[in-house]
Structures are given as C-alpha cells and as structure tokens.
Short mmCIF file of C-alpha atoms in Angstrom, two decimals:
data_model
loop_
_atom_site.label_atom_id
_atom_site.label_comp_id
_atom_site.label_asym_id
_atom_site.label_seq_id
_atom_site.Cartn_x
_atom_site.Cartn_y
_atom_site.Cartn_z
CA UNK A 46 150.65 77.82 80.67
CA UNK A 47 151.27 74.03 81.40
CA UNK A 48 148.56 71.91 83.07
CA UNK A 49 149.21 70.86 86.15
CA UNK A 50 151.09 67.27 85.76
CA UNK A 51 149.25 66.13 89.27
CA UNK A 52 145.78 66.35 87.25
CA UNK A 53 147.09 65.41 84.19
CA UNK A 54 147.44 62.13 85.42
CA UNK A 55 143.79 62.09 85.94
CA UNK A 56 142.95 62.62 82.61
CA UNK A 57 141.33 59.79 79.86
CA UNK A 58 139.64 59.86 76.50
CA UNK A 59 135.80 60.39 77.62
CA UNK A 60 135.31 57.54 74.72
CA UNK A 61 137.92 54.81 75.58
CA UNK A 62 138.85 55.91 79.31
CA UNK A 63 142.19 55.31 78.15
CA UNK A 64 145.22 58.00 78.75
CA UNK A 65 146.11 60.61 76.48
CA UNK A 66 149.61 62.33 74.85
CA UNK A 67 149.79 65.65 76.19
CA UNK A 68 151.78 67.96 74.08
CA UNK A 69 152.01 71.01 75.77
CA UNK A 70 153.33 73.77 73.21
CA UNK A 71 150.81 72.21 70.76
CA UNK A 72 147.89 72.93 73.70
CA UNK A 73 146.19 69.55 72.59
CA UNK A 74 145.84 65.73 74.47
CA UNK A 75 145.96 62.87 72.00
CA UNK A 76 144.18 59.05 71.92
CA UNK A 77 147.14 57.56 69.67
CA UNK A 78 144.06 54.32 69.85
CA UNK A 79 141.17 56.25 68.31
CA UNK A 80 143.48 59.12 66.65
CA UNK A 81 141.26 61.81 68.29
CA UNK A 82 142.77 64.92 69.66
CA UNK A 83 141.17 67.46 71.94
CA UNK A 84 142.18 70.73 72.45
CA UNK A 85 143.34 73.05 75.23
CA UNK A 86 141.82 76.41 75.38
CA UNK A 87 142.77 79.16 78.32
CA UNK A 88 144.20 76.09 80.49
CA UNK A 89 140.82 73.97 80.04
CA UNK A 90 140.86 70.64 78.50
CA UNK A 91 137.62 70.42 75.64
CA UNK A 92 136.98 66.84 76.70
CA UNK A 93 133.73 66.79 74.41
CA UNK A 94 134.04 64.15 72.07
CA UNK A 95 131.63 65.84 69.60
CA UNK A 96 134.42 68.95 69.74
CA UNK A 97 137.46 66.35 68.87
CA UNK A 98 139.53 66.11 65.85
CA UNK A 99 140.19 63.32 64.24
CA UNK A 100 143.45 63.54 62.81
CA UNK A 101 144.86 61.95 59.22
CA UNK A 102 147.48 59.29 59.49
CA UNK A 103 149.88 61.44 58.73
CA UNK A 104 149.42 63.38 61.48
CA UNK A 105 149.23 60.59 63.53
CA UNK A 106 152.54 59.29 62.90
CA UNK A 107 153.88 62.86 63.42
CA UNK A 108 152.22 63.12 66.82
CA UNK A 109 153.94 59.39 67.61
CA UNK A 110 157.38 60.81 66.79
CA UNK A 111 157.12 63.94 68.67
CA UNK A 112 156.14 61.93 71.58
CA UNK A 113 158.90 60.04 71.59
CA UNK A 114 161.11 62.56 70.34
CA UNK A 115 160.52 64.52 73.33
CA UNK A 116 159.76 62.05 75.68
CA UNK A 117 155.97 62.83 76.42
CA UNK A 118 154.64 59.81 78.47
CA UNK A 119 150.35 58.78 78.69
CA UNK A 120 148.62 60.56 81.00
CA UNK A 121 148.43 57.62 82.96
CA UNK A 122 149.30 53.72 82.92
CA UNK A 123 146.28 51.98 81.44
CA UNK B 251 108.59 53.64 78.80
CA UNK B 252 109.66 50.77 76.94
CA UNK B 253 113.51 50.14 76.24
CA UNK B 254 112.60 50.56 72.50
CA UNK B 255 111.85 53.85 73.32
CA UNK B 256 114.97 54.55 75.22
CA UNK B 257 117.10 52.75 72.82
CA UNK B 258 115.90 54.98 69.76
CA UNK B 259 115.78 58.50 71.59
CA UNK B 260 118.43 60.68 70.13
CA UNK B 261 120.64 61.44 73.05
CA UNK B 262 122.86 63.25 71.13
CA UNK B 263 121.08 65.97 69.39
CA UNK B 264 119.20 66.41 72.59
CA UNK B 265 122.42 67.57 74.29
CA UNK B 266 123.38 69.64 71.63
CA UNK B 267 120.50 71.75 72.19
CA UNK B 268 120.40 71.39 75.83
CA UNK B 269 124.24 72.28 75.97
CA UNK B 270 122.62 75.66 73.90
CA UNK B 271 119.82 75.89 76.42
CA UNK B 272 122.57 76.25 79.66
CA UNK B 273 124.71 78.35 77.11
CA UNK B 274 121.64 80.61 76.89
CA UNK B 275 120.84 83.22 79.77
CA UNK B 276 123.28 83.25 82.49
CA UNK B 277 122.63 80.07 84.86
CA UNK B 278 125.61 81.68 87.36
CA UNK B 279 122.90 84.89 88.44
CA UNK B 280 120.41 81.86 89.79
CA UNK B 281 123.06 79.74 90.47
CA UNK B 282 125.96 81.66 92.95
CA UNK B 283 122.49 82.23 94.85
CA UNK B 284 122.39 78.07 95.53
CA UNK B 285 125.53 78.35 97.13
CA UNK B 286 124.02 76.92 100.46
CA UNK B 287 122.65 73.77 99.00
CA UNK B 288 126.66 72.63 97.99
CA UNK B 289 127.79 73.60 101.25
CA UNK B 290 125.23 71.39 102.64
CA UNK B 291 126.31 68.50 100.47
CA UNK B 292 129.58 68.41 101.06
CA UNK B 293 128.75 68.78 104.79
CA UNK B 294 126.28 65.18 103.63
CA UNK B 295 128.99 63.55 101.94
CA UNK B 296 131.72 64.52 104.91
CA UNK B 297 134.37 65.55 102.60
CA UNK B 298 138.09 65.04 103.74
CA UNK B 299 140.41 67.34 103.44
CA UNK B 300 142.54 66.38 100.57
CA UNK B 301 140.16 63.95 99.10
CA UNK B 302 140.15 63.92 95.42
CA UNK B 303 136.71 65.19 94.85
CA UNK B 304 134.75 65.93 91.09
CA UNK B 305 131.77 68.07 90.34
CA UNK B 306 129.93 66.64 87.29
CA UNK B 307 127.77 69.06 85.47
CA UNK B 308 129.37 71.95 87.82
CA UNK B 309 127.72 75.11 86.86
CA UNK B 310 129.60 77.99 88.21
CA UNK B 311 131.23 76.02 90.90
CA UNK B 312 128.83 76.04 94.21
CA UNK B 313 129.69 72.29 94.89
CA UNK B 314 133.30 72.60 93.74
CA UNK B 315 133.63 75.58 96.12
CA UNK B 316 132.45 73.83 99.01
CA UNK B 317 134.80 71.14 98.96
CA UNK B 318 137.32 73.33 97.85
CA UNK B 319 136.77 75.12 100.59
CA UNK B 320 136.88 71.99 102.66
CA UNK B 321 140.96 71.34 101.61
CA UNK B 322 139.72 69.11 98.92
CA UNK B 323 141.26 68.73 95.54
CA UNK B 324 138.60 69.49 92.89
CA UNK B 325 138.02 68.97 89.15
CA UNK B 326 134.97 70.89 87.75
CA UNK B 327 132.99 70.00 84.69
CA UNK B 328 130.79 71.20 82.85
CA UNK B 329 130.12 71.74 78.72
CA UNK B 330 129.19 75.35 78.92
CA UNK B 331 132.78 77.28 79.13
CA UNK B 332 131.56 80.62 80.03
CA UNK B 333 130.24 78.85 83.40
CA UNK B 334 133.71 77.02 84.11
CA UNK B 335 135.36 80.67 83.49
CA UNK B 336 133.29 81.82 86.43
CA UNK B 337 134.05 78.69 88.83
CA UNK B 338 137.40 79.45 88.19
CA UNK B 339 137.42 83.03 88.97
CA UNK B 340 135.45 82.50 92.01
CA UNK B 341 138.03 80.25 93.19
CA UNK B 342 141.03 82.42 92.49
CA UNK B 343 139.66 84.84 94.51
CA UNK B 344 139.22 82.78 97.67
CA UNK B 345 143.27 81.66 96.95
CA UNK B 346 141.54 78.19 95.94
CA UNK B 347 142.96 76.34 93.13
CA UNK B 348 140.32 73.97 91.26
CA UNK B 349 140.81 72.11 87.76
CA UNK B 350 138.51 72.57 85.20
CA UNK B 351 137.31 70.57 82.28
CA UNK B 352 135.07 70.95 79.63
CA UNK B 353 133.20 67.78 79.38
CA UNK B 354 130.28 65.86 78.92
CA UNK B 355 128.17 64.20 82.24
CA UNK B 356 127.80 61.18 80.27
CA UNK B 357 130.86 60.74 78.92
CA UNK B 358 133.44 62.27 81.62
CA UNK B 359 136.98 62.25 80.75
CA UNK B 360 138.42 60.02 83.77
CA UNK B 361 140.02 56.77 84.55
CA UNK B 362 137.60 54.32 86.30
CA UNK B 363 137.94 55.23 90.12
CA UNK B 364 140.05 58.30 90.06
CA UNK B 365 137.83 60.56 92.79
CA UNK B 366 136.53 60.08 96.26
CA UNK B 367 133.74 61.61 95.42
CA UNK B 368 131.21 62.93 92.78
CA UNK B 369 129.07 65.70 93.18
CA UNK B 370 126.42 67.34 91.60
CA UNK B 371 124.26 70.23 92.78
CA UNK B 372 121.04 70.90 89.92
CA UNK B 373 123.12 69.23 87.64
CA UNK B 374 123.38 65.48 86.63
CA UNK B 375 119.89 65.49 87.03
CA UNK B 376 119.62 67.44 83.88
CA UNK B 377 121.09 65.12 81.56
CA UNK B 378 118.98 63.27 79.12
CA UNK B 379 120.63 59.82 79.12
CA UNK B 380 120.00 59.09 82.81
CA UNK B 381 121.18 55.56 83.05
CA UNK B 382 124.26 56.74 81.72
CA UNK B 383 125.11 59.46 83.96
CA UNK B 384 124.46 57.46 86.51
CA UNK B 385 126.99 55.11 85.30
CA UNK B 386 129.68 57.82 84.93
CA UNK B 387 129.42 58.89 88.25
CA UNK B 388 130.05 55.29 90.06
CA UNK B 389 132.43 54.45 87.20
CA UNK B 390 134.77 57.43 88.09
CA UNK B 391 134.73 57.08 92.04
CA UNK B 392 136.53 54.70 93.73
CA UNK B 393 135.00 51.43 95.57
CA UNK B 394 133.81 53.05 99.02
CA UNK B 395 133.79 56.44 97.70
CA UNK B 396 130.48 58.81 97.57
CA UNK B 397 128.35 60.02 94.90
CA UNK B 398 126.78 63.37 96.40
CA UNK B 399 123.64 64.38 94.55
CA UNK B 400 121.17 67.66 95.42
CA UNK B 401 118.20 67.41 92.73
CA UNK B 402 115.22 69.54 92.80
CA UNK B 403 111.83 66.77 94.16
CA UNK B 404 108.64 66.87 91.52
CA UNK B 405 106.61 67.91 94.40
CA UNK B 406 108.83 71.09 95.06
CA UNK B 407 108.27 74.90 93.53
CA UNK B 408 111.16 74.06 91.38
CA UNK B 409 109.16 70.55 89.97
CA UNK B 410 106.31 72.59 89.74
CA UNK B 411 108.07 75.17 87.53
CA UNK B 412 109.10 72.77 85.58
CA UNK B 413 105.71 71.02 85.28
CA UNK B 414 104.69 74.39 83.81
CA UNK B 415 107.62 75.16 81.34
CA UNK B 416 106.69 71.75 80.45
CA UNK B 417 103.63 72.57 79.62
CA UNK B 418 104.46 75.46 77.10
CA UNK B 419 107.82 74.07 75.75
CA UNK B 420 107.09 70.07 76.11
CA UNK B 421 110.34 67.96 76.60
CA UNK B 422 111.75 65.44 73.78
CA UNK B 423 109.45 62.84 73.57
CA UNK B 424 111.01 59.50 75.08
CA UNK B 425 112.98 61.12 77.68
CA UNK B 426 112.32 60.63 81.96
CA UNK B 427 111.88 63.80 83.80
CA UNK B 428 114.83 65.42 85.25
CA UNK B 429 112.76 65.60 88.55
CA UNK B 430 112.32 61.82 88.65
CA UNK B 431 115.89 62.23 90.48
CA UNK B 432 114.40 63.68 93.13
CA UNK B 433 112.39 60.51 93.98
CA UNK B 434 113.92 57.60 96.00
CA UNK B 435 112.48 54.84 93.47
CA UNK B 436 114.66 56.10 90.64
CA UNK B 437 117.56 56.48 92.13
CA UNK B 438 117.45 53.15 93.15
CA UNK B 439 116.55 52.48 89.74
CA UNK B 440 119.40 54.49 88.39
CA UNK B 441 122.26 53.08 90.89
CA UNK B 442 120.85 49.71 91.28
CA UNK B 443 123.43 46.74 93.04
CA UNK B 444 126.40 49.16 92.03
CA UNK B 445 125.81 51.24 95.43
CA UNK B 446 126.02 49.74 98.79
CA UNK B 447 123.83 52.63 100.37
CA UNK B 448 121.74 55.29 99.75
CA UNK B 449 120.60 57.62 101.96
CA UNK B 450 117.99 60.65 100.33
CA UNK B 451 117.28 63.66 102.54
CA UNK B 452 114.66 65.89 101.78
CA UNK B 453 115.75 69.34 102.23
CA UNK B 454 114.78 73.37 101.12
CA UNK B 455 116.31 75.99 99.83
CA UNK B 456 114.78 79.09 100.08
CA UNK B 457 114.63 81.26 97.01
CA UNK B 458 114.56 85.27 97.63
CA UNK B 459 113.77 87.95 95.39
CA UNK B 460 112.82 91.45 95.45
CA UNK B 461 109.17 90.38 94.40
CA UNK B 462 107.07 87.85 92.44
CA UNK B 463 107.72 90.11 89.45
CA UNK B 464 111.84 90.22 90.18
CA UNK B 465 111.92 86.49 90.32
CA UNK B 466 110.13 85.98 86.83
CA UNK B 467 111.96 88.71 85.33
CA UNK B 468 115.14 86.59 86.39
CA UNK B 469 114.10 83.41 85.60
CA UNK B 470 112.63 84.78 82.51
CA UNK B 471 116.25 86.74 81.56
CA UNK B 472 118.75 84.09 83.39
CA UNK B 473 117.52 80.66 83.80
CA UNK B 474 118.44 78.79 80.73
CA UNK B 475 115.54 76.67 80.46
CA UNK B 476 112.50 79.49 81.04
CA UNK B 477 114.73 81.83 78.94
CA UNK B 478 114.49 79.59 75.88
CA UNK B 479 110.56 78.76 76.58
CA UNK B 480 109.79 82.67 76.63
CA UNK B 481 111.63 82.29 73.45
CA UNK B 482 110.08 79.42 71.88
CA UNK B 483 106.53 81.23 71.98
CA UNK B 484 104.68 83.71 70.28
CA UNK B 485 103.35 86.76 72.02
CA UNK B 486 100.46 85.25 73.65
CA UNK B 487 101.63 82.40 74.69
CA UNK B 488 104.70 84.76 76.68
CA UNK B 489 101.95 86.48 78.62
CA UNK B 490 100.26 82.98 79.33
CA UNK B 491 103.63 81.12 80.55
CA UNK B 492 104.41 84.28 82.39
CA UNK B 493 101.17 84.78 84.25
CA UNK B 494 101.54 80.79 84.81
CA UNK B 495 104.39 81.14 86.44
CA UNK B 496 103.53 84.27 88.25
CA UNK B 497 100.29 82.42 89.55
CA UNK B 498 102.57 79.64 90.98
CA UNK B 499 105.15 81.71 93.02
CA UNK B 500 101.84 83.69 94.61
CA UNK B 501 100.84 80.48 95.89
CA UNK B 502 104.32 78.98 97.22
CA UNK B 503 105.10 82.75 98.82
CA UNK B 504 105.21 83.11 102.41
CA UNK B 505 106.85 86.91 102.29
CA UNK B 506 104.16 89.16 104.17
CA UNK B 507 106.63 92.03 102.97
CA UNK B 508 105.96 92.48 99.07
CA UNK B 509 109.16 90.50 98.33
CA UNK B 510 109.63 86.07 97.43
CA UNK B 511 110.52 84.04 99.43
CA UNK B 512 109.61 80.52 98.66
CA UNK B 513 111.10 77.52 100.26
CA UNK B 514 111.72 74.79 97.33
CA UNK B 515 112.30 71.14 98.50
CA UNK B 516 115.02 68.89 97.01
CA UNK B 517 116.39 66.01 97.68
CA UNK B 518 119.87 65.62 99.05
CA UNK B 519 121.42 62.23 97.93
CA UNK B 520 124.25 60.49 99.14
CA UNK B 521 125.35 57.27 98.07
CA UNK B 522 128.27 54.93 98.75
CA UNK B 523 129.49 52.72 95.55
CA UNK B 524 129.68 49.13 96.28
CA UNK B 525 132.91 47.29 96.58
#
C-alpha cells in the first residue's frame, strides 16, 4: 500500500531536514543530497539514520532517472 | 557537568542500547495503563480539532490517541516497531487513522515547523542527548505552536524507582537524569529564549495493581528498564533490587485492601515556542 501523499509531504531526511524521493513500488524514500535511502516496511517509514543505506553512484543515478522517468516529485519544496 | 563531558559522551551507542532496553519487555502492558496522563495533556495543550499534532518518542500511542481522539491529525514516533504496531492497531480499532514513523527523538524526520504541536508522554524525557531533543521538538513545531511534555518529577515513586534501578544498574557516566525533566530549572535550561512560555503542572497518576508483589512482577517482566536491571545482575543482587523495590512501593501504598495503589507525581509541561 501507498503512503498517504497528505503526510508524505511532511516527510524530511532526519539528517538534512531536506525532502525525500518517494518511490512507491520500490517501498523506499531517497536524499538524492546525501545518497541515503530509507526503507518502508508494513506502511512505516524507518526514518533511523543508523538503519539507512547508502547507496553506490550507480544506484544513484538510477534512482535520478526513475524519478524523472516517472515523474516522482520531493516530498516537499525545500 | 562540564561541556567536555557532554561533548565526549557517546550518544550514539547509548541509544543503541537504550533503543534495546524499550525493545526489551513489553513497555505497552505499563504503558496502555498511562492512558489518563495523555488525555490530560492534550486537554493542557487544548488541542484543535484538525491541528497537525506529533508524538515524539510515542510508545504505544496514549498521547497520539488522545489527540486523535480530539479530530487531530497525528504522526507517531517512536524507534521500537513492535510499539508503533500497537499504536496503530489501537487506533484502527477506534476508526482513527494515525501515521506512524520509525524514528529517532533526536533526529526526527520533519521539515522545520510542520506540527502544531509536539507531545510526549514518559518519553522525550528518556533520551540521552537532552539538549538535542529539546531542539527537535521546537524545531518541528511551528512559531506559536505547543510542545506538550508529561515527565515523571525526581521526587515522585517513579524518580524514586529510578533512583533505585540506578543504584543496581548505574546510568552511562556523563549523562543528566531523565527525571531532571521533571524539574522547572531544566526545562528552562533545555528550552531556553526559544519558548515564549512555560507553564509546569505538577500532577499524579495513580498506579494500580493486584498487590506489591503484582506490580514488581510487572515491572520486573514488562518495564524495559527494570527488566534489563533484573537481567544485568547475578542472583543476589535480583533478590536485593527486588526487595528494594518491594520496600519502596510498601512505603508509597495507600491500598488498605492488599492491592497498590500508589499515586506517582509528574510534571505536566506545556510550552509555547517563541516567534
């Protein structure tokens, strides 16, 4: 199941504060800034930093072009 | 303490075995019984009906209820899952819907002044990085909005169970108290210029249990950080802590009936962030 957009907008990077790529049939939130991505377990966001992944460039660069690829906005406008 | 101290205290691996010390027991069998002291507080904090309201450090949801309760649209976090799980289902059974997040107290996953208001019943108060916490919670609320606190007082039965626990399973050296939130001068400490009030009521919640024995036996089973004292010591020391304990709800019970009941004060906090 999809989070709810409303409190999706809500959501930031407990590090930065900044918003986050959600990618919904991936069940993870992304901080393109600090390339961390936290998971989505049974509808809860892991917002634990120690519980992040930090993901290769490679990855990275894949996440960017599935964002735009399927038009996932930020959380929020920083 | 000196700010040497502070600055060189592992926060870190502290919360990592904190986080295992909530994760241990099951906090919700004390904690769905607290359910008064968040109705209270939202009662304190006059939630709004469809205020954007978070509970930091949430437990199994007694503040999140309340104000969920109260039409309010509420976030819960907390870094032990299991106790999210049961916030939620407690929800869904009233027809509430709350958000949940896993998440850290002193690092909480929100834009600077997303809620209304930030509560926490028993729970910021845990944290080891004080300063910080108290940080998160202003940063996330908006200018005007209210940080809603209940924390046990050192003088209370709940201080003075932890004065004991303290005794057999001493804290991390270079941390404060967690019951130095229940005292006016450090909250003021903690919140400083960024509040523009801060009103602390002293209130009580009375604990009830079946007998002295039933509430150890709870405690002992349930109650994350007595649970992982019992566990720390050898045999001797078990029946020490235990009789310790046992000694000190004797002397707090006012039950003429063989079972507890023991009034424990807290302080009930509510604060407006400047701005």
């Amino acid at each position: 199941m999809a989070l709810d957009p409303q409190l999706l907008e809500i959501l930031a990077c407990p590090e930065d504060k900044g918003p986050l790529l959600y990618f919904v049939d991936e069940s993870s939130l992304y901080n393109p800034r600090l390339k961390r991505r936290y998971a989505v377990r049974d509808d809860i966001p892991i917002m634990l930093i120690d519980e992040a992944e930090t993901v290769s460039d490679a990855e990275h660069e894949r996440l960017l072009a599935k964002a735009e690829a399927d038009g996932v906005q930020p959380t929020f406008s920083a | 303490m000196s700010a040497s101290t502070t600055a060189s205290t592992d926060f870190e691996a502290i919360k990592a075995r904190q986080q295992g010390t909530w994760s241990s027991g099951d906090y919700a069998v004390i904690g769905t019984t607290l359910q008064l002291t968040g109705e209270l507080l939202c009662e304190a904090v006059d939630v709004a009906a469809g205020e954007r309201v978070l509970d930091v450090a949430a437990g199994n949801g007694n503040a999140t209820l309340a104000a969920a309760r109260r039409g309010c649209e509420v976030t819960a976090s907390d870094y032990v899952p299991a106790l999210l799980d049961g916030a939620r289902a407690r929800a869904t059974s009233e027809g509430l819907t709350i958000d949940v997040r896993e998440a850290d107290a002193e690092a909480l996953p929100f834009a600077d002044g997303t809620f209304d208001a930030a509560l926490s019943t028993f729970g910021v108060m845990f944290t080891p990085n004080q300063a910080q916490a108290a940080t998160e919670l202003l940063r996330v609320c908006r200018p005007g909005g209210r940080v809603g606190l209940t924390n046990w007082t050192p003088e209370g039965f709940i201080g003075q169970m932890f004065k004991i626990v303290g005794r057999y399973a001493p804290p991390p050296a270079g941390l404060h108290s967690p019951l130095e939130w229940g005292t006016e001068d450090r909250l003021a400490e903690l919140f400083g210029t960024g509040v523009r009030s801060l009103d602390a009521q002293r209130r009580n919640f009375v604990f009830r249990y079946r007998s002295p024995e039933d509430w150890l036996e709870t405690f002992r089973t349930y109650y994350g950080p007595t649970h992982k004292a019992f566990g720390a010591l050898d045999d001797a020391g078990q029946v020490a802590f235990a009789q310790d304990l046992l000694s000190l709800a004797n002397e707090h019970n006012t039950s003429e009936t063989g079972a507890l009941r023991i009034s424990s004060e807290y302080l009930e906090v509510v604060a407006v962030k400047a701005g």
